[in-house]
Coordinates of C-alpha atoms and ligand atoms in Angstrom, one line a residue:
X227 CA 99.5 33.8 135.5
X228 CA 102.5 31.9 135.3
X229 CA 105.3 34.9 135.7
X230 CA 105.1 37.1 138.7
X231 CA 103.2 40.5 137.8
X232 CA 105.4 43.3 137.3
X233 CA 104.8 46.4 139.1
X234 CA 106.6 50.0 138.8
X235 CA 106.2 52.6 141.1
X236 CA 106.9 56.4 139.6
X237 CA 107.4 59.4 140.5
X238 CA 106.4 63.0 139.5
X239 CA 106.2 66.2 141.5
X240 CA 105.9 65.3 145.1
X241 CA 107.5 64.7 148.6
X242 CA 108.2 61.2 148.2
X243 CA 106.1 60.7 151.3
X244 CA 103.6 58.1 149.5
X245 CA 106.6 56.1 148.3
X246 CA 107.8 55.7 152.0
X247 CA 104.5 54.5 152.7
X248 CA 105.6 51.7 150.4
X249 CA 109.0 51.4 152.2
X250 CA 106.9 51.7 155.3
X251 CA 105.2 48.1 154.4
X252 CA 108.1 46.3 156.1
X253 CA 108.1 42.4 156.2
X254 CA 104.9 43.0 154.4
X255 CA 106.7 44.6 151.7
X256 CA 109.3 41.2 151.5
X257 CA 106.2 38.9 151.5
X258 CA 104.9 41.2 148.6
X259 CA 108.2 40.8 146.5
X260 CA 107.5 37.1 147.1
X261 CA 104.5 37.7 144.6
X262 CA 105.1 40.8 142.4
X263 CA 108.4 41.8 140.4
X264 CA 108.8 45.0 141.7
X265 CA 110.9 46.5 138.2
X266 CA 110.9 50.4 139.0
X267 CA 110.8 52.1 141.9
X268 CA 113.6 54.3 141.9
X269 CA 113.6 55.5 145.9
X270 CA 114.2 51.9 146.4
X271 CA 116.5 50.9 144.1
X272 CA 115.4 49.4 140.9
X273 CA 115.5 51.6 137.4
X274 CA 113.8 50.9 134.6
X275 CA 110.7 53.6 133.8
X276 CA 110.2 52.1 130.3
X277 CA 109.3 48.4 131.1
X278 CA 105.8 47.2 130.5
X279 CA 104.3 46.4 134.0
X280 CA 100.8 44.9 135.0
X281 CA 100.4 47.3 137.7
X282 CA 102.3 51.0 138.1
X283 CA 101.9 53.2 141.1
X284 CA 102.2 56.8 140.3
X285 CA 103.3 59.6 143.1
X286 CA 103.0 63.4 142.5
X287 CA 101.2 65.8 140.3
X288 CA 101.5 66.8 136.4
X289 CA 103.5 70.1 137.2
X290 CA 106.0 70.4 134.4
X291 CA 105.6 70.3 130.6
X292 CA 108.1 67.4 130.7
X293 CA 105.6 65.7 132.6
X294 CA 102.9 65.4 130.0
X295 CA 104.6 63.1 127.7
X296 CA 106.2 60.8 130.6
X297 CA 102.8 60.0 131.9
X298 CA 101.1 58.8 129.0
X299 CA 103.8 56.8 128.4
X300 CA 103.4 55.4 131.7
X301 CA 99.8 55.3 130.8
X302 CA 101.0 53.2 127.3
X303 CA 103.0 50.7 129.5
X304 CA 101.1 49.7 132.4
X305 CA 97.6 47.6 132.6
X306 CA 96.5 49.4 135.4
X307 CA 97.8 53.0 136.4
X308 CA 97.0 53.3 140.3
X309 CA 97.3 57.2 142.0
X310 CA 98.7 57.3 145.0
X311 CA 98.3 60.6 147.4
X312 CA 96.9 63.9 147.5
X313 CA 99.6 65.4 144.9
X314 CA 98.8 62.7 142.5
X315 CA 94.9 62.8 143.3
X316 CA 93.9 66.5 143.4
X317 CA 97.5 68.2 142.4
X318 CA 98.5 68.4 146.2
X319 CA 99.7 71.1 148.0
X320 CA 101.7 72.7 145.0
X321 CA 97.8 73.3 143.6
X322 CA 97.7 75.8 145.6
X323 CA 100.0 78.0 143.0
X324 CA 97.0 77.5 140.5
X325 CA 94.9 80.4 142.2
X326 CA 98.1 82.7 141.8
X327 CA 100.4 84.3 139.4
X328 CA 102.8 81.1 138.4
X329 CA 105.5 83.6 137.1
X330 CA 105.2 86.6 140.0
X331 CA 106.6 83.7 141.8
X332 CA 109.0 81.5 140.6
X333 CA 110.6 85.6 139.5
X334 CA 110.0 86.3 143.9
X335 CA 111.6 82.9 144.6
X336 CA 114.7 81.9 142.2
X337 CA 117.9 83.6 141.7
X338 CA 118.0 82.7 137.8
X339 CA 114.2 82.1 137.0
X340 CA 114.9 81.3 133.3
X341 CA 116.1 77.9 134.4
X342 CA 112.8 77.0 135.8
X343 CA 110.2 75.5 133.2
X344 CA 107.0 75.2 135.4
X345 CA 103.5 74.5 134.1
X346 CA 101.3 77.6 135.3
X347 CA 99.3 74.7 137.5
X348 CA 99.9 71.3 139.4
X349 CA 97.1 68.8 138.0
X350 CA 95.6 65.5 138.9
X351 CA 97.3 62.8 137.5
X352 CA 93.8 61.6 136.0
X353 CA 93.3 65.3 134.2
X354 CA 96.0 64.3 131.6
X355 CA 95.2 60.0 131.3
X356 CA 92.6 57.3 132.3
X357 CA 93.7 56.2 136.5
X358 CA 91.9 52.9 137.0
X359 CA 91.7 53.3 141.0
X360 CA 92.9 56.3 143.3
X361 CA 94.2 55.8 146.8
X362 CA 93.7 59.3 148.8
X363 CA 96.0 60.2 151.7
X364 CA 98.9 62.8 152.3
X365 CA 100.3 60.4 152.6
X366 CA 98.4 57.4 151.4
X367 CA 98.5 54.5 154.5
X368 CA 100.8 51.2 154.0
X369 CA 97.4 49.1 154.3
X370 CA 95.7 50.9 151.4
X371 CA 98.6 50.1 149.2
X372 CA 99.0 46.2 150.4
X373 CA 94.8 45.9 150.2
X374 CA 94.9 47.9 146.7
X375 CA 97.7 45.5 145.7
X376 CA 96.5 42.1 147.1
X377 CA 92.8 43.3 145.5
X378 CA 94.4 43.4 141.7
X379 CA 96.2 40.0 142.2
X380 CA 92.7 38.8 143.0
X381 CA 91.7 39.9 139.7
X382 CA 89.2 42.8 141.0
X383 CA 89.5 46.5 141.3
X384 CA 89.9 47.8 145.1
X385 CA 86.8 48.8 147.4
X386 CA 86.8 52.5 147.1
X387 CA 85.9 54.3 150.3
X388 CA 83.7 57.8 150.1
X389 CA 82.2 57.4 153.3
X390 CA 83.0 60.2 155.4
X391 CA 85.9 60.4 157.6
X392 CA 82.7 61.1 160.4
X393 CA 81.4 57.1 160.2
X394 CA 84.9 56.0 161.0
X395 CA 85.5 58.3 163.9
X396 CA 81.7 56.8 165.3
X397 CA 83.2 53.2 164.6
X398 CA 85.8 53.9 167.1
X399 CA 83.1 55.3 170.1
X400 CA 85.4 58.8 169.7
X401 CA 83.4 61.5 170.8
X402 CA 83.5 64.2 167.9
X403 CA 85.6 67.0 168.3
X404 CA 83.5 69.1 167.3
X405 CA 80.4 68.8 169.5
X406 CA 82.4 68.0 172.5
X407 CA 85.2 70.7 171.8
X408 CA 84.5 73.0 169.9
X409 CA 87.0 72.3 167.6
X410 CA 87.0 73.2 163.5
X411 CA 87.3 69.6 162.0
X412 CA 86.9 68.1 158.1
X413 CA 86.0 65.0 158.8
X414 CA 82.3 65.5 157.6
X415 CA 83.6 66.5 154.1
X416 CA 86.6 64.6 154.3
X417 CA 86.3 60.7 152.5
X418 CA 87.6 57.6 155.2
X419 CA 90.5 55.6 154.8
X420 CA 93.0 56.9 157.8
X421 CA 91.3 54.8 160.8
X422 CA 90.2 58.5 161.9
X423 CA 93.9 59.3 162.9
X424 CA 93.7 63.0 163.6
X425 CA 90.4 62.6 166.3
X426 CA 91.7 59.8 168.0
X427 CA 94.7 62.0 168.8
X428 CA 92.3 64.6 169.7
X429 CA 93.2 66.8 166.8
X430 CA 90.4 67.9 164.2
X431 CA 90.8 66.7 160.7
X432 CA 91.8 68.8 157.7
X433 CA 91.1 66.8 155.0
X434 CA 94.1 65.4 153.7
X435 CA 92.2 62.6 152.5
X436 CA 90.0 64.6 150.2
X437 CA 86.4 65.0 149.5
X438 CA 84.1 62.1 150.4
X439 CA 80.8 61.4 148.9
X440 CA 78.4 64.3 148.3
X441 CA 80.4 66.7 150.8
X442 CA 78.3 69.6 152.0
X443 CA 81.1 72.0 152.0
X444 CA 79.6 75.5 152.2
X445 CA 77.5 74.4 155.3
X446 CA 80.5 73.2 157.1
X447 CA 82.2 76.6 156.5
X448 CA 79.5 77.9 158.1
X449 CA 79.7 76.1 160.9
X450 CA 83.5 76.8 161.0
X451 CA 82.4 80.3 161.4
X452 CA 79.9 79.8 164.2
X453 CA 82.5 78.1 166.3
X454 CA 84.8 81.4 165.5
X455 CA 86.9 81.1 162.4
X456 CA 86.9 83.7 160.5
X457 CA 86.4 83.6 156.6
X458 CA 89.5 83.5 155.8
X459 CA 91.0 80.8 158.2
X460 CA 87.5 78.5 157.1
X461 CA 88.7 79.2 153.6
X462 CA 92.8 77.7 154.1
X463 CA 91.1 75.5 156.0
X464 CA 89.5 73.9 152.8
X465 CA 92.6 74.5 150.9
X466 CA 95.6 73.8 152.9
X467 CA 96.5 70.1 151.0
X468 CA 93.5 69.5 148.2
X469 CA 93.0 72.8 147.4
X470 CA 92.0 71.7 143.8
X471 CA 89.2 69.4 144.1
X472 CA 86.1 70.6 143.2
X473 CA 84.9 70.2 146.7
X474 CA 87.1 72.1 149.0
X475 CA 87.0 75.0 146.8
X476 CA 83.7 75.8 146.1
X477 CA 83.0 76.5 150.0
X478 CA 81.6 79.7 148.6
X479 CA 84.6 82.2 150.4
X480 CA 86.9 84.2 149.0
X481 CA 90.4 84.3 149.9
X482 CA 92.3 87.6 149.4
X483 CA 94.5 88.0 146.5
X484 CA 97.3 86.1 146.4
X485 CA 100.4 87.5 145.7
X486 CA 104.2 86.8 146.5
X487 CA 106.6 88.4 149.4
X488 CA 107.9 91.2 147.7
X489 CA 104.8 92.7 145.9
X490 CA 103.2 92.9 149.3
Ligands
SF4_680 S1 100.4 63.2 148.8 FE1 101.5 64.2 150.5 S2 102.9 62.6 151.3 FE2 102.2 62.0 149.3 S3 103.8 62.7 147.9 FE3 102.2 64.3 147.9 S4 102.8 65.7 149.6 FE4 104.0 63.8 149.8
SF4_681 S1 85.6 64.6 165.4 FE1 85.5 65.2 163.3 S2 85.5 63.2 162.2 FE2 84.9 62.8 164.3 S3 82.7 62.8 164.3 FE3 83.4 64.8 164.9 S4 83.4 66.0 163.0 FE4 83.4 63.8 162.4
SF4_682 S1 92.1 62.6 160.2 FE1 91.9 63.8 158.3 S2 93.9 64.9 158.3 FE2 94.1 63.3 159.7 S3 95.0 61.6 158.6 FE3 92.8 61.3 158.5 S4 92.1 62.4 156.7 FE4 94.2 63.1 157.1

């Protein structure tokens, strides 16, 4: 290829956390603009969402009607449409207004709720168009991006890791948490990718990184609950940042009903 690629990154209902993890690259991120055209990428300075790129890096979950038709145009443009984070993934955080009463809400929260035009659910970013690869993370890790990146230029798609977050916590000769502990952890449900950051800090996961590969969710709960949660807490547990994929919600406990501050 004789011109530099073009890449975009965008952004759509999110904390902007996965975009600093772009920022976060550092002289990496200079040695990358020695090989891409970075064209869009608005928290760093360059505007222009409609441009054609080779690669675009999407932040954030589908979350307003507005949304719908901005990302298939994305879609339109770009040769290959990369997720980036749990919001853009699994609809993030803000999913977790999917298991309640949208409009309850946004009338408990706003002072003029009639200026708020909200979807009735935050949704994966592949739900609306075709994502050719997904990077997992809240937030996604600078190295994930660069490999994911670097991978693309090579003409090939990125390794995708489903392992559980369990084989890289063994890599690192951490004694588990749990066992030694006592302590609730996600990393046998939870997919690899973070260098097991939470154990090596002594901290049990929770699973920002998603589901890994044929998760075995409901017998974790259980165990949860043997080492003293109680439903509930198993439950948020499971839902606190991918409460919509499949596999952190189907843990086979039921939350009570949610309902906003007010109606209590
Ligand atoms: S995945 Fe997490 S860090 Fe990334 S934009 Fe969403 S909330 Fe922020
Ligand atoms: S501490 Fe967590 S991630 Fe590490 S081995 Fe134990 S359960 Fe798995
Ligand atoms: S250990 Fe779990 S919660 Fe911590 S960064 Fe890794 S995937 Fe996320």
């Amino acid at each position: 290829m004789s011109r530099k690629p073009k890449v975009a990154i965008h952004k759509f209902s999110s904390c902007d956390g996965c975009q600093l993890a772009f920022l976060n690259l550092g002289e990496d991120l200079l040695a990358l603009s020695r090989q891409v055209e970075i064209v869009h990428f608005a928290e760093a300075g360059p505007v222009n969402e409609e441009i054609p790129v080779d690669i675009a890096f999407v932040e954030g979950s589908i979350s307003t009607p507005a949304d719908r038709p901005r990302i298939e145009k994305i879609r339109h443009n770009s040769r290959f449409l990369i997720t980036m984070g749990a919001c853009a993934t699994s609809g993030g955080i803000q999913a977790l207004r999917n298991m309640a009463d949208t409009n309850a809400w946004i009338g408990a929260i706003y002072a003029r709720p009639d200026f708020i035009d909200s979807l009735d659910d935050s949704t994966a970013i592949a739900r609306h168009v075709k994502v050719d690869f997904e990077l997992w993370g809240c937030p996604v890790n600078s190295q994930q991006i660069l490999s994911c990146v670097c991978a693309l230029l090579s003409g090939v798609l990125p390794v995708d890791q489903h392992d559980s977050l369990c084989q890289q916590c063994k890599q690192q000769g951490l004694a588990c948490l749990m066992v030694s502990q006592g302590l609730a952890c996600l990393g046998p449900v939870t997919r690899a990718g973070c260098g097991a950051l939470c154990p090596s800090l002594g901290r049990g996961c929770y699973g920002c990184y998603g589901p890994a590969e044929n998760p075995n969710g409901p017998a974790l709960a259980q165990r949860f609950m043997q080492l003293g949660l109680s439903a509930e807490e198993t439950r948020r547990r499971f839902l606190f940042i991918n409460s919509a994929a499949p596999a952190f919600n189907e843990t086979g406990l039921k939350l009570p009903d949610a309902k906003p501050q007010g109606e209590r």
